[in-house]
Coordinates of C-alpha atoms in Angstrom, one line a residue:
X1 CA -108.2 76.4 -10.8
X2 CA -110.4 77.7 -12.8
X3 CA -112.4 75.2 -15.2
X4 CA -111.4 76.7 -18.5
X5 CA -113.8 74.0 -20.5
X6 CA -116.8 76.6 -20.1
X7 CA -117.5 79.1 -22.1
X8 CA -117.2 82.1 -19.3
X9 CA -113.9 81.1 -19.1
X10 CA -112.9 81.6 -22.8
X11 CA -115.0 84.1 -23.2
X12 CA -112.9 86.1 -20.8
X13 CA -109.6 85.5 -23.0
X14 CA -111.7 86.0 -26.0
X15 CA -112.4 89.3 -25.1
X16 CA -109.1 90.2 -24.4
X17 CA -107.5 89.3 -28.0
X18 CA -107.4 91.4 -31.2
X19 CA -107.0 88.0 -32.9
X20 CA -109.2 85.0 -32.8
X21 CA -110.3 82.1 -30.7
X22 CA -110.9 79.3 -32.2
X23 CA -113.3 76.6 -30.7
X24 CA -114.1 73.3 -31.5
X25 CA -116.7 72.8 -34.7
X26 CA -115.8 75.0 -36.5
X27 CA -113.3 75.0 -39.9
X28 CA -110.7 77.7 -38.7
X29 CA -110.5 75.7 -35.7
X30 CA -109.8 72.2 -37.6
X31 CA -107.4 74.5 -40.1
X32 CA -104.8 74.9 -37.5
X33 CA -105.4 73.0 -34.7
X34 CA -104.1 70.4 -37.2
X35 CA -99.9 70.6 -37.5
X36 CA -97.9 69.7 -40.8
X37 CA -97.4 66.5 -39.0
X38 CA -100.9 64.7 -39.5
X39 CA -99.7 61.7 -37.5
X40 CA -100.3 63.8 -34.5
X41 CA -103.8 64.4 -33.6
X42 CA -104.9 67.9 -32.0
X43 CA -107.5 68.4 -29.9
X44 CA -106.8 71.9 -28.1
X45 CA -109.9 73.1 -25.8
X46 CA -109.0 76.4 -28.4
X47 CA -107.0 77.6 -30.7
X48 CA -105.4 81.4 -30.1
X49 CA -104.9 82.8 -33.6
X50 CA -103.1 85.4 -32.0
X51 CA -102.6 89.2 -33.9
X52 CA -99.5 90.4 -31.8
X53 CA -97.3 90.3 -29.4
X54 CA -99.5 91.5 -27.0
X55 CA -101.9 88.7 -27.7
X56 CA -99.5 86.3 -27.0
X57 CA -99.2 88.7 -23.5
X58 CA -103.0 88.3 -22.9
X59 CA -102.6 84.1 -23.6
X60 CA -100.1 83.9 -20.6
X61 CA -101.8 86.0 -18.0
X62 CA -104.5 84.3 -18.5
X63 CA -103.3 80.7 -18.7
X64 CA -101.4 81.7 -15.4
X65 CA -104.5 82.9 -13.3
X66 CA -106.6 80.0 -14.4
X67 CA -104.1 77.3 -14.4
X68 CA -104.1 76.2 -17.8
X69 CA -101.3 75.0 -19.7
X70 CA -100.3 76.5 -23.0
X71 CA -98.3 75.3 -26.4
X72 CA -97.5 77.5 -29.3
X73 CA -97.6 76.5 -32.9
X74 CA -96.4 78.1 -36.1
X75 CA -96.4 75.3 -38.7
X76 CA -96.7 71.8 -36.9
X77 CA -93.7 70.2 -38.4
X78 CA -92.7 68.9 -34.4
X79 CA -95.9 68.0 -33.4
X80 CA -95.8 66.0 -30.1
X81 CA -99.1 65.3 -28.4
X82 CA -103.2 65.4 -28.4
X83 CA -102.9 69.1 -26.4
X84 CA -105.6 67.6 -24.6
X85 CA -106.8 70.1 -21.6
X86 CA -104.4 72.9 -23.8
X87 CA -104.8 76.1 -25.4
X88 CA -102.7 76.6 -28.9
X89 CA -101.2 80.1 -29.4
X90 CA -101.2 79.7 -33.1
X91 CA -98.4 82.4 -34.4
X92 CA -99.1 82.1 -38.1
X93 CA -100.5 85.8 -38.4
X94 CA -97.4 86.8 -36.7
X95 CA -95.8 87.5 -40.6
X96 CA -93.0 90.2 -40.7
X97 CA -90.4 90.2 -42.2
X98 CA -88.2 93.5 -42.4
X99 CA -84.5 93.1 -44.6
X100 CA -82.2 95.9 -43.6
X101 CA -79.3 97.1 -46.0
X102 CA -77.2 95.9 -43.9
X103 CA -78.3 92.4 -44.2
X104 CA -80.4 91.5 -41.1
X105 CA -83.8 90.6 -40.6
X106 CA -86.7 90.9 -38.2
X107 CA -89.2 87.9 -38.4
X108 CA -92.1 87.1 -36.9
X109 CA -93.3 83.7 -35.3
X110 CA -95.2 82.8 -38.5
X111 CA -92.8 83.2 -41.1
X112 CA -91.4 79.8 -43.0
X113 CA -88.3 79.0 -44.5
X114 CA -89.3 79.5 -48.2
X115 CA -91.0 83.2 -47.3
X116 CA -88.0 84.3 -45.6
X117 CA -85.2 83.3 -48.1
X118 CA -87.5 84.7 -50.9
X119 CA -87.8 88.3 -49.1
X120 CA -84.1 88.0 -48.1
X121 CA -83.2 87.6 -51.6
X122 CA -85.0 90.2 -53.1
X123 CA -82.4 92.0 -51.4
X124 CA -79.0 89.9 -52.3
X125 CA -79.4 88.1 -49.2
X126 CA -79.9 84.3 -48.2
X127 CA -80.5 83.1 -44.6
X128 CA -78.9 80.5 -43.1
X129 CA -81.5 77.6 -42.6
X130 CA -82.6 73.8 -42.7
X131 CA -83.2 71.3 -45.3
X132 CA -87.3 72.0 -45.0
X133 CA -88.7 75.1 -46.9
X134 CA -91.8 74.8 -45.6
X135 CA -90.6 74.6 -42.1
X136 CA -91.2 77.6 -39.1
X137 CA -88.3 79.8 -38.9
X138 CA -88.6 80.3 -35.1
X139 CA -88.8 76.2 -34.1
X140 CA -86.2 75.6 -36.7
X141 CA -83.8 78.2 -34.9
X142 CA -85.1 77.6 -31.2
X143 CA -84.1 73.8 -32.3
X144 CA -80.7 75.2 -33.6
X145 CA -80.9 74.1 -36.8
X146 CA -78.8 71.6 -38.8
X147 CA -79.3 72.7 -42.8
X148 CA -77.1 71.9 -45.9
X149 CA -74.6 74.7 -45.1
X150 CA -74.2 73.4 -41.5
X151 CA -70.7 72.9 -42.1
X152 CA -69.6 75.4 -43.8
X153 CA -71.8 78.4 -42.2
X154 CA -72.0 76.3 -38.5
X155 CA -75.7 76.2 -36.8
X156 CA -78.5 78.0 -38.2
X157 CA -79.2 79.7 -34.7
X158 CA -75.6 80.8 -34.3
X159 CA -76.8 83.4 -37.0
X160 CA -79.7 85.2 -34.2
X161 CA -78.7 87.9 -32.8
X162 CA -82.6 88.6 -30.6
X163 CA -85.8 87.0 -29.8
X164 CA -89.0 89.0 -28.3
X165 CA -90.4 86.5 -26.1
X166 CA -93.3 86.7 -24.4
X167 CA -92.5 84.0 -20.2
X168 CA -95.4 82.3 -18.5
X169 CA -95.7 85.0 -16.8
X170 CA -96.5 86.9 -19.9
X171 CA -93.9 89.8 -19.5
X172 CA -92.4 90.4 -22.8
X173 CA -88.8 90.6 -23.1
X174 CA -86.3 91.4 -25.9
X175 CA -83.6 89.0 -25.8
X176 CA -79.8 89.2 -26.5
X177 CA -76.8 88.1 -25.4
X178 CA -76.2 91.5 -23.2
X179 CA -79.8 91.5 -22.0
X180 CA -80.6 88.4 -21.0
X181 CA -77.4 86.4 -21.5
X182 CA -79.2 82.9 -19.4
X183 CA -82.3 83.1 -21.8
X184 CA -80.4 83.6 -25.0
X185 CA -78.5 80.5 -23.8
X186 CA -81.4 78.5 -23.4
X187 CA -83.4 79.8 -26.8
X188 CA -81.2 78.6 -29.3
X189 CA -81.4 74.7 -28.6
X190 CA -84.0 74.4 -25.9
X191 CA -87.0 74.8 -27.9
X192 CA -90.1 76.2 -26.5
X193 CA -89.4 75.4 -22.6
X194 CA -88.7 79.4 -21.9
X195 CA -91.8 80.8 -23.3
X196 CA -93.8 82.1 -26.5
X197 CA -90.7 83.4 -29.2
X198 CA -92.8 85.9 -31.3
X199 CA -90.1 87.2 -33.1
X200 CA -86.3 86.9 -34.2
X201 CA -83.6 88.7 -35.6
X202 CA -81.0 87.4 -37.3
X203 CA -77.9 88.2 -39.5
X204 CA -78.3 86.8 -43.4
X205 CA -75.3 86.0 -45.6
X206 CA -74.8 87.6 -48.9
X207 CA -76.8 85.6 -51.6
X208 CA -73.9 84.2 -53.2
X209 CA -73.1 81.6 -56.4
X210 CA -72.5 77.9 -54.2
X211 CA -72.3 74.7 -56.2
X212 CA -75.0 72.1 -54.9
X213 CA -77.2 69.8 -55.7
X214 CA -77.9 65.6 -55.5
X215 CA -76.4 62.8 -56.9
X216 CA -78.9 59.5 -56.9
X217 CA -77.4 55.9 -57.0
X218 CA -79.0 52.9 -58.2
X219 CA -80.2 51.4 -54.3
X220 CA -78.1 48.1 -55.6
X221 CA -75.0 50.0 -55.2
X222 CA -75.9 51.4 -52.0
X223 CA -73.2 49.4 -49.4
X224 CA -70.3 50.7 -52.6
X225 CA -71.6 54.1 -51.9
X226 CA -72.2 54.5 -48.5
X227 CA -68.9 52.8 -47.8
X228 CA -66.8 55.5 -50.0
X229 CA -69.1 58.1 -48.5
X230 CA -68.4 57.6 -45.1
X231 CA -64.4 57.3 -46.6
X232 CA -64.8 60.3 -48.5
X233 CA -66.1 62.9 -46.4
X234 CA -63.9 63.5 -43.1
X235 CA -61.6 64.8 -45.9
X236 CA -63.6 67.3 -47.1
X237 CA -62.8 70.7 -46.4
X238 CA -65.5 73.4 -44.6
X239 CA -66.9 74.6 -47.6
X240 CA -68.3 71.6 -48.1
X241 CA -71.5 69.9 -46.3
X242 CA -72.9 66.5 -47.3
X243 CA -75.5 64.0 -46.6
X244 CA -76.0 60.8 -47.8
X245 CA -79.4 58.8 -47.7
X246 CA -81.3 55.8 -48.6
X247 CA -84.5 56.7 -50.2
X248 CA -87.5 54.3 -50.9
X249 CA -90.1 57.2 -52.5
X250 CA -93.1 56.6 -53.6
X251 CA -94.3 55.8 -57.4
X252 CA -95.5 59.1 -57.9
X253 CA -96.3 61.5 -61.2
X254 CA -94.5 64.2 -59.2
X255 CA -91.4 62.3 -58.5
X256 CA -88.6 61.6 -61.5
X257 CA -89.0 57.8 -63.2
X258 CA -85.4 57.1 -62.1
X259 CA -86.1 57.1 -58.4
X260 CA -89.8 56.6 -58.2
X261 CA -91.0 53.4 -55.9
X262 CA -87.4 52.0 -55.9
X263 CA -84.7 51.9 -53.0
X264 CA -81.9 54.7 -54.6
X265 CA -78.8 56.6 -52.3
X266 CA -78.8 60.3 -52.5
X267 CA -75.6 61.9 -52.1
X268 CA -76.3 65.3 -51.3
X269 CA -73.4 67.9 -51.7
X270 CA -72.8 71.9 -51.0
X271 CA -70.0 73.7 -51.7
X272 CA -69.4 77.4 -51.0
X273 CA -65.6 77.6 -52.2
X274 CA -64.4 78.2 -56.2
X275 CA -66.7 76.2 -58.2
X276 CA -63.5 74.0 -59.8
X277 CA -62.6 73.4 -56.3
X278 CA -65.6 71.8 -55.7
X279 CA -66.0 69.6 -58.6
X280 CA -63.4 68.1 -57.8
X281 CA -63.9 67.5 -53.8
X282 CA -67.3 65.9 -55.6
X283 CA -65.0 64.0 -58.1
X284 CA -64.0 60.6 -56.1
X285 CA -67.9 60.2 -55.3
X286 CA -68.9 60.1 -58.6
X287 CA -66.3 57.6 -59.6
X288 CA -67.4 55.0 -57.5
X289 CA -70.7 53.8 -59.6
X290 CA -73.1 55.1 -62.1
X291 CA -75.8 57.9 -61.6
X292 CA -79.3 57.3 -62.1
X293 CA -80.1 60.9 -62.1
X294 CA -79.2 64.4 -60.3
X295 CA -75.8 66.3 -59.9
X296 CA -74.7 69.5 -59.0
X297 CA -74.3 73.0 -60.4
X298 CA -74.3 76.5 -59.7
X299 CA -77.2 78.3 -57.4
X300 CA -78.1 81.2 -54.8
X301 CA -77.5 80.6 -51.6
X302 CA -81.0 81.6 -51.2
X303 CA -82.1 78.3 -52.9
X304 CA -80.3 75.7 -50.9
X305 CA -83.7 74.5 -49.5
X306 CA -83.8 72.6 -52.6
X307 CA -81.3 70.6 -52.4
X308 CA -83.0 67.5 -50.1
X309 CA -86.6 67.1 -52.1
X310 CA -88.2 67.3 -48.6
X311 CA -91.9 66.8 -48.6
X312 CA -94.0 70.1 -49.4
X313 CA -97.0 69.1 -48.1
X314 CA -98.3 68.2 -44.8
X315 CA -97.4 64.4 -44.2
X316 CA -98.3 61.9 -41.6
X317 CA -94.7 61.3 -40.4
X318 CA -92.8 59.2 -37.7
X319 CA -88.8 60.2 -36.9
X320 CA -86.1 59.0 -35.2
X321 CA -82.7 60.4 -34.7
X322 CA -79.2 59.8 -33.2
X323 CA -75.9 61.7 -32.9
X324 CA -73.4 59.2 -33.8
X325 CA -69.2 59.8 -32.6
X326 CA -67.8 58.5 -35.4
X327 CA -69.0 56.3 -38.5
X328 CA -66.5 52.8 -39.4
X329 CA -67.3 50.4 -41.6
X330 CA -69.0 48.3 -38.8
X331 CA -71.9 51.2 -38.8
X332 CA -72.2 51.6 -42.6
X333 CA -73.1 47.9 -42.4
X334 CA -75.5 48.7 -39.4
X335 CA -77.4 50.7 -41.4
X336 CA -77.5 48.3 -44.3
X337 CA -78.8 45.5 -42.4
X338 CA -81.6 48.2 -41.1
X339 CA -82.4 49.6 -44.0
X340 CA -80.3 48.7 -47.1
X341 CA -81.0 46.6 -50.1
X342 CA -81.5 43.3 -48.4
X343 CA -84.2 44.5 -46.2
X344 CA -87.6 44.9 -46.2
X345 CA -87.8 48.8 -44.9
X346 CA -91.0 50.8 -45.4
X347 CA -88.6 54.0 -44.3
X348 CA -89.1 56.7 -46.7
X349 CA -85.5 57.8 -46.2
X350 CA -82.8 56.7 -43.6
X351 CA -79.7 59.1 -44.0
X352 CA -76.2 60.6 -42.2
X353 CA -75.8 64.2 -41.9
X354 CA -71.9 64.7 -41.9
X355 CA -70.9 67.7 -39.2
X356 CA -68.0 69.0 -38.0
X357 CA -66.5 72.3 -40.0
X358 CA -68.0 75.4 -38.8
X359 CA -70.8 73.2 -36.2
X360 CA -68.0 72.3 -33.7
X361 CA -67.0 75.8 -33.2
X362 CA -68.4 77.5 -30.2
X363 CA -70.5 80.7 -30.7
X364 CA -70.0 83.5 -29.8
X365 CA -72.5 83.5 -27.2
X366 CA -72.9 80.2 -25.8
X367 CA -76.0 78.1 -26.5
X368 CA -78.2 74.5 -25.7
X369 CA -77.6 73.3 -28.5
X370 CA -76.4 69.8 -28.1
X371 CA -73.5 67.7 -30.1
X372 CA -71.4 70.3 -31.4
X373 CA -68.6 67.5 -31.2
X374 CA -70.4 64.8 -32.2
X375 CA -69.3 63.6 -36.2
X376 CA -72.3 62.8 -38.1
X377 CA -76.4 62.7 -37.3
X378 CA -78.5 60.2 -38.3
X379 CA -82.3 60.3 -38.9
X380 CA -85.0 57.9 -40.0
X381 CA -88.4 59.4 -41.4
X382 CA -91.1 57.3 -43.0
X383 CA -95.2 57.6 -43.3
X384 CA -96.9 56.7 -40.2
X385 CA -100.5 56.5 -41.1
X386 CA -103.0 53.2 -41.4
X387 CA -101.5 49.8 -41.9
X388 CA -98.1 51.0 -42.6
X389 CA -97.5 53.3 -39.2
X390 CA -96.5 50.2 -37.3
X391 CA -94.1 48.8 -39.4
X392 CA -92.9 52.6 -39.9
X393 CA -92.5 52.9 -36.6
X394 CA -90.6 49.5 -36.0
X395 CA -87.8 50.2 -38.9
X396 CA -87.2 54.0 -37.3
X397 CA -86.6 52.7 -34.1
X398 CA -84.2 49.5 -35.9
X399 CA -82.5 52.3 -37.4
X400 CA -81.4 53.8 -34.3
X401 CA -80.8 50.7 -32.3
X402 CA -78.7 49.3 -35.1
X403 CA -76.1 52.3 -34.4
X404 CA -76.7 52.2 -30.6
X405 CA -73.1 51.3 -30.2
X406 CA -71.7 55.0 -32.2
X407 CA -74.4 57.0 -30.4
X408 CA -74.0 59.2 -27.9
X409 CA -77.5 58.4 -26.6
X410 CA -78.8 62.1 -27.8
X411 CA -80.7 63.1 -30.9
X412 CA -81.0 66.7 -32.9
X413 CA -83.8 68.2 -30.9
X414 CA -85.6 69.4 -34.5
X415 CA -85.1 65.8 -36.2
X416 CA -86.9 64.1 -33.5
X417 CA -89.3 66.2 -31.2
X418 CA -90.0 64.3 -27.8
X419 CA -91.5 64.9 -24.5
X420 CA -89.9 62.0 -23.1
X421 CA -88.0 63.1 -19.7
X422 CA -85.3 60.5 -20.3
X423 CA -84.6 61.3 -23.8
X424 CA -84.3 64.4 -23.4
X425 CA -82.2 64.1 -20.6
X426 CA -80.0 62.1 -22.8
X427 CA -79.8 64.5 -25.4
X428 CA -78.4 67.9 -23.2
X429 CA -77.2 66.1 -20.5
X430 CA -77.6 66.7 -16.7
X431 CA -75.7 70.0 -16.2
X432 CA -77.8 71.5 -18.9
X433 CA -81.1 70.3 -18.4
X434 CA -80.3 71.5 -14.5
X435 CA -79.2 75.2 -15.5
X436 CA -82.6 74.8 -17.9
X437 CA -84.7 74.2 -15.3
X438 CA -83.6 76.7 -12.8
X439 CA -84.6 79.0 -16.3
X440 CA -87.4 77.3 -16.5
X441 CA -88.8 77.9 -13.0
X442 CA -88.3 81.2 -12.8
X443 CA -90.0 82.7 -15.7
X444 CA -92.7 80.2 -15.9
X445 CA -93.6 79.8 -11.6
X446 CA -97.1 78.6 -12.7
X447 CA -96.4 75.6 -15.0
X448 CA -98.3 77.3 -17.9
X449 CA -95.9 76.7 -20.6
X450 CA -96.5 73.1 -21.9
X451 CA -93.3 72.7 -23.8
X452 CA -91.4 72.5 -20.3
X453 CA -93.6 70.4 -18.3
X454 CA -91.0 67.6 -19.3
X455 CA -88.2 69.4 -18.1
X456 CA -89.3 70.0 -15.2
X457 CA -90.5 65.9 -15.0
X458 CA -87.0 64.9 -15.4
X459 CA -85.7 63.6 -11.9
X460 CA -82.8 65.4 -10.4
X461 CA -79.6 64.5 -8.2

């Protein structure tokens, strides 16, 4: 093994790239060696700003023949780990982003949510995406991908129709469901574990009117409301997709005087159907107590990433997550007593995601991704930096074991990004995570890629 710490070493694989790499010291380095995440730490030995494909190519071949393990990086959202002893492909130069008449796109690794549904709608198109503008389109889709159309639209990845990746061994391969059938599997829901994705394509809808928006609640009223909710919503029709969360945001200019540094519920609400229709599916929610602020109304498709008020900015977050079967009374009241009005939770939010609708259906092409028949996802998110990360970290992880008895033991691989072997063993199960592996092993013999050194820790038999 070759000891890739010296500067031979990188000189070698400096030489090689039409992009950068970035060392230690320096400000590009710092720039994006640091993820969107700045709970994590990073501390790559370099940072491969890479220009193309073929970069990406160069990365590999060389990881392979000097034994060095590799992660990739668009945005940083699911930062994991330190990278110690790792070099980070950094795809953020990887930009295109071609709309075709016919209302596809190619993407590269670097493109974010907001770019791509602007270009998209330049051409009266929207893609389907997640809640997070400022996300990677690439780790959102490898992740699957549960946004606010989820049930009407099904799983943002269920919209790809081709990735280029670039294996451990650093062969580059375009992907689809006639070419490589096992790898297409295993890209939409597995994450990075089968190599460097450096670009997608992908079918958009047409950029249509959909009624949307959020509805706040005073947080006093939040076991009234989260008990009609979870009444409320397995009636709901597919074109409607809703969420419902407890929010504790800060006392900020930015954020409106109604919900500012106060515990409030956000119901949030989608509806691609007639826009009377809708109203009145949304009718019976806003019945059962007064507003503080929000509501819905009419908007592009294209604009849905609005809709949550996730955080724009880079934030120093912890996550937890948990795919629930079913949600009775006895769970609303879980979640209460975790992180309702009587408690004292530093969570900045602790919401349901109600699925079902167009998520349980099965693709076309099968895929990874896990819980299609599960009913609702939860997720906890709150600022873990300083004095508060401990106590953040304590009311995610009460959040999760307080509905313990409705999980399935899983979590949405993009809500909660893990390299634990058990959980995410737990998450796919063992007949996946075996079929992964065997993927896993043959396109990445050298143990290069670092995003599947956990697979291939998970015990089998």
């Amino acid at each position: 093994m070759t000891d890739t710490t010296t500067s031979p070493a990188l000189d070698e694989l400096a030489a090689q790239l039409t992009g950068d790499l970035l060392l230690p010291g320096t400000d590009a380095y710092a720039e994006l060696a640091t993820p969107w995440n700045l709970a994590v730490p990073s501390r790559p030995i370099a940072v491969a700003a890479v220009a193309d494909a073929e970069d990406v190519q160069h990365v590999l071949r060389w990881a392979s023949r000097t034994g060095t393990p590799v992660a990739v990086r668009a945005t940083g959202h699911g930062a994991v780990d330190a990278l110690d002893g790792v070099v980070l492909v950094h795809t953020g130069r990887l930009a295109e982003i071609a709309i075709s008449p016919t209302g596809t796109a190619r993407i590269g690794a670097g493109v974010t949510a907001q770019a791509l549904s602007a270009a998209a709608a330049a051409h009266g198109f929207a893609p389907l995406l997640g809640s997070a503008p400022t996300v990677g389109v690439v780790g959102l889709l490898t992740g699957g991908g549960l946004g606010p159309l989820a049930r009407s639209h099904g799983v943002c990845s269920d919209r790809v129709t081709a990735f280029d990746l670039v294996t451990g061994l650093g062969d580059l391969l375009h992907v689809t469901a006639e070419t490589h059938p096992d790898l297409f599997w295993g890209l939409r829901g597995g994450k990075g574990a089968l190599g460097v994705v450096t670009a997608v394509e992908l079918a958009l809808l047409p950029d249509d009117v959909i009624l949307a928006g959020s509805v706040f609640f005073d947080g006093a009223d939040a076991a009234v409301v989260l008990h009609a909710w979870a009444e409320w919503c397995p009636g709901l029709p597919d074109a409607a997709t809703t969420s419902v969360a407890l929010q504790r945001l800060p006392d900020l200019p930015f954020i409106p005087a109604p919900i500012a540094g106060r515990l409030t519920v956000a119901v949030r609400f989608a509806w691609t159907g007639d826009e009377r229709a809708g109203r009145e599916a949304l009718a019976p929610m806003l019945r059962v107590a007064a507003p503080v602020l929000g509501g819905v109304q009419p908007m592009p498709t294209s604009a849905v990433g609005a809709i949550h008020g996730d955080p724009v900015q880079p934030t120093p977050a912890a996550e937890r997550s948990a795919m629930l079967r079913g949600l009775p009374r006895a769970a609303v009241d879980a979640l209460l007593g975790a992180a309702g009005p009587q408690t004292e939770c530093t969570l900045l939010l602790a919401e349901l995601r109600q699925l079902g609708g167009r998520v349980a259906h099965a693709p076309e092409a099968e895929d990874l991704f896990p819980g299609r028949e599960v009913a609702f996802a939860a997720n906890a998110i709150g600022i873990s930096a300083g004095p508060a990360a401990a106590a953040t970290e304590r009311d995610a992880a009460a959040v999760v074991e307080r509905l313990r008895p409705w999980s399935t033991g899983g979590r949405v691989p993009n809500f909660e990004p893990t390299v634990d072997p058990d959980a995410i063993l737990a998450t796919y199960g063992r007949p996946s995570i075996e079929r992964l592996r065997a993927l896993v092993e043959r396109v990445d013999p050298s143990c290069v890629l670092a995003a599947a050194a956990p697979v291939r820790r998970i015990a089998l038999g």
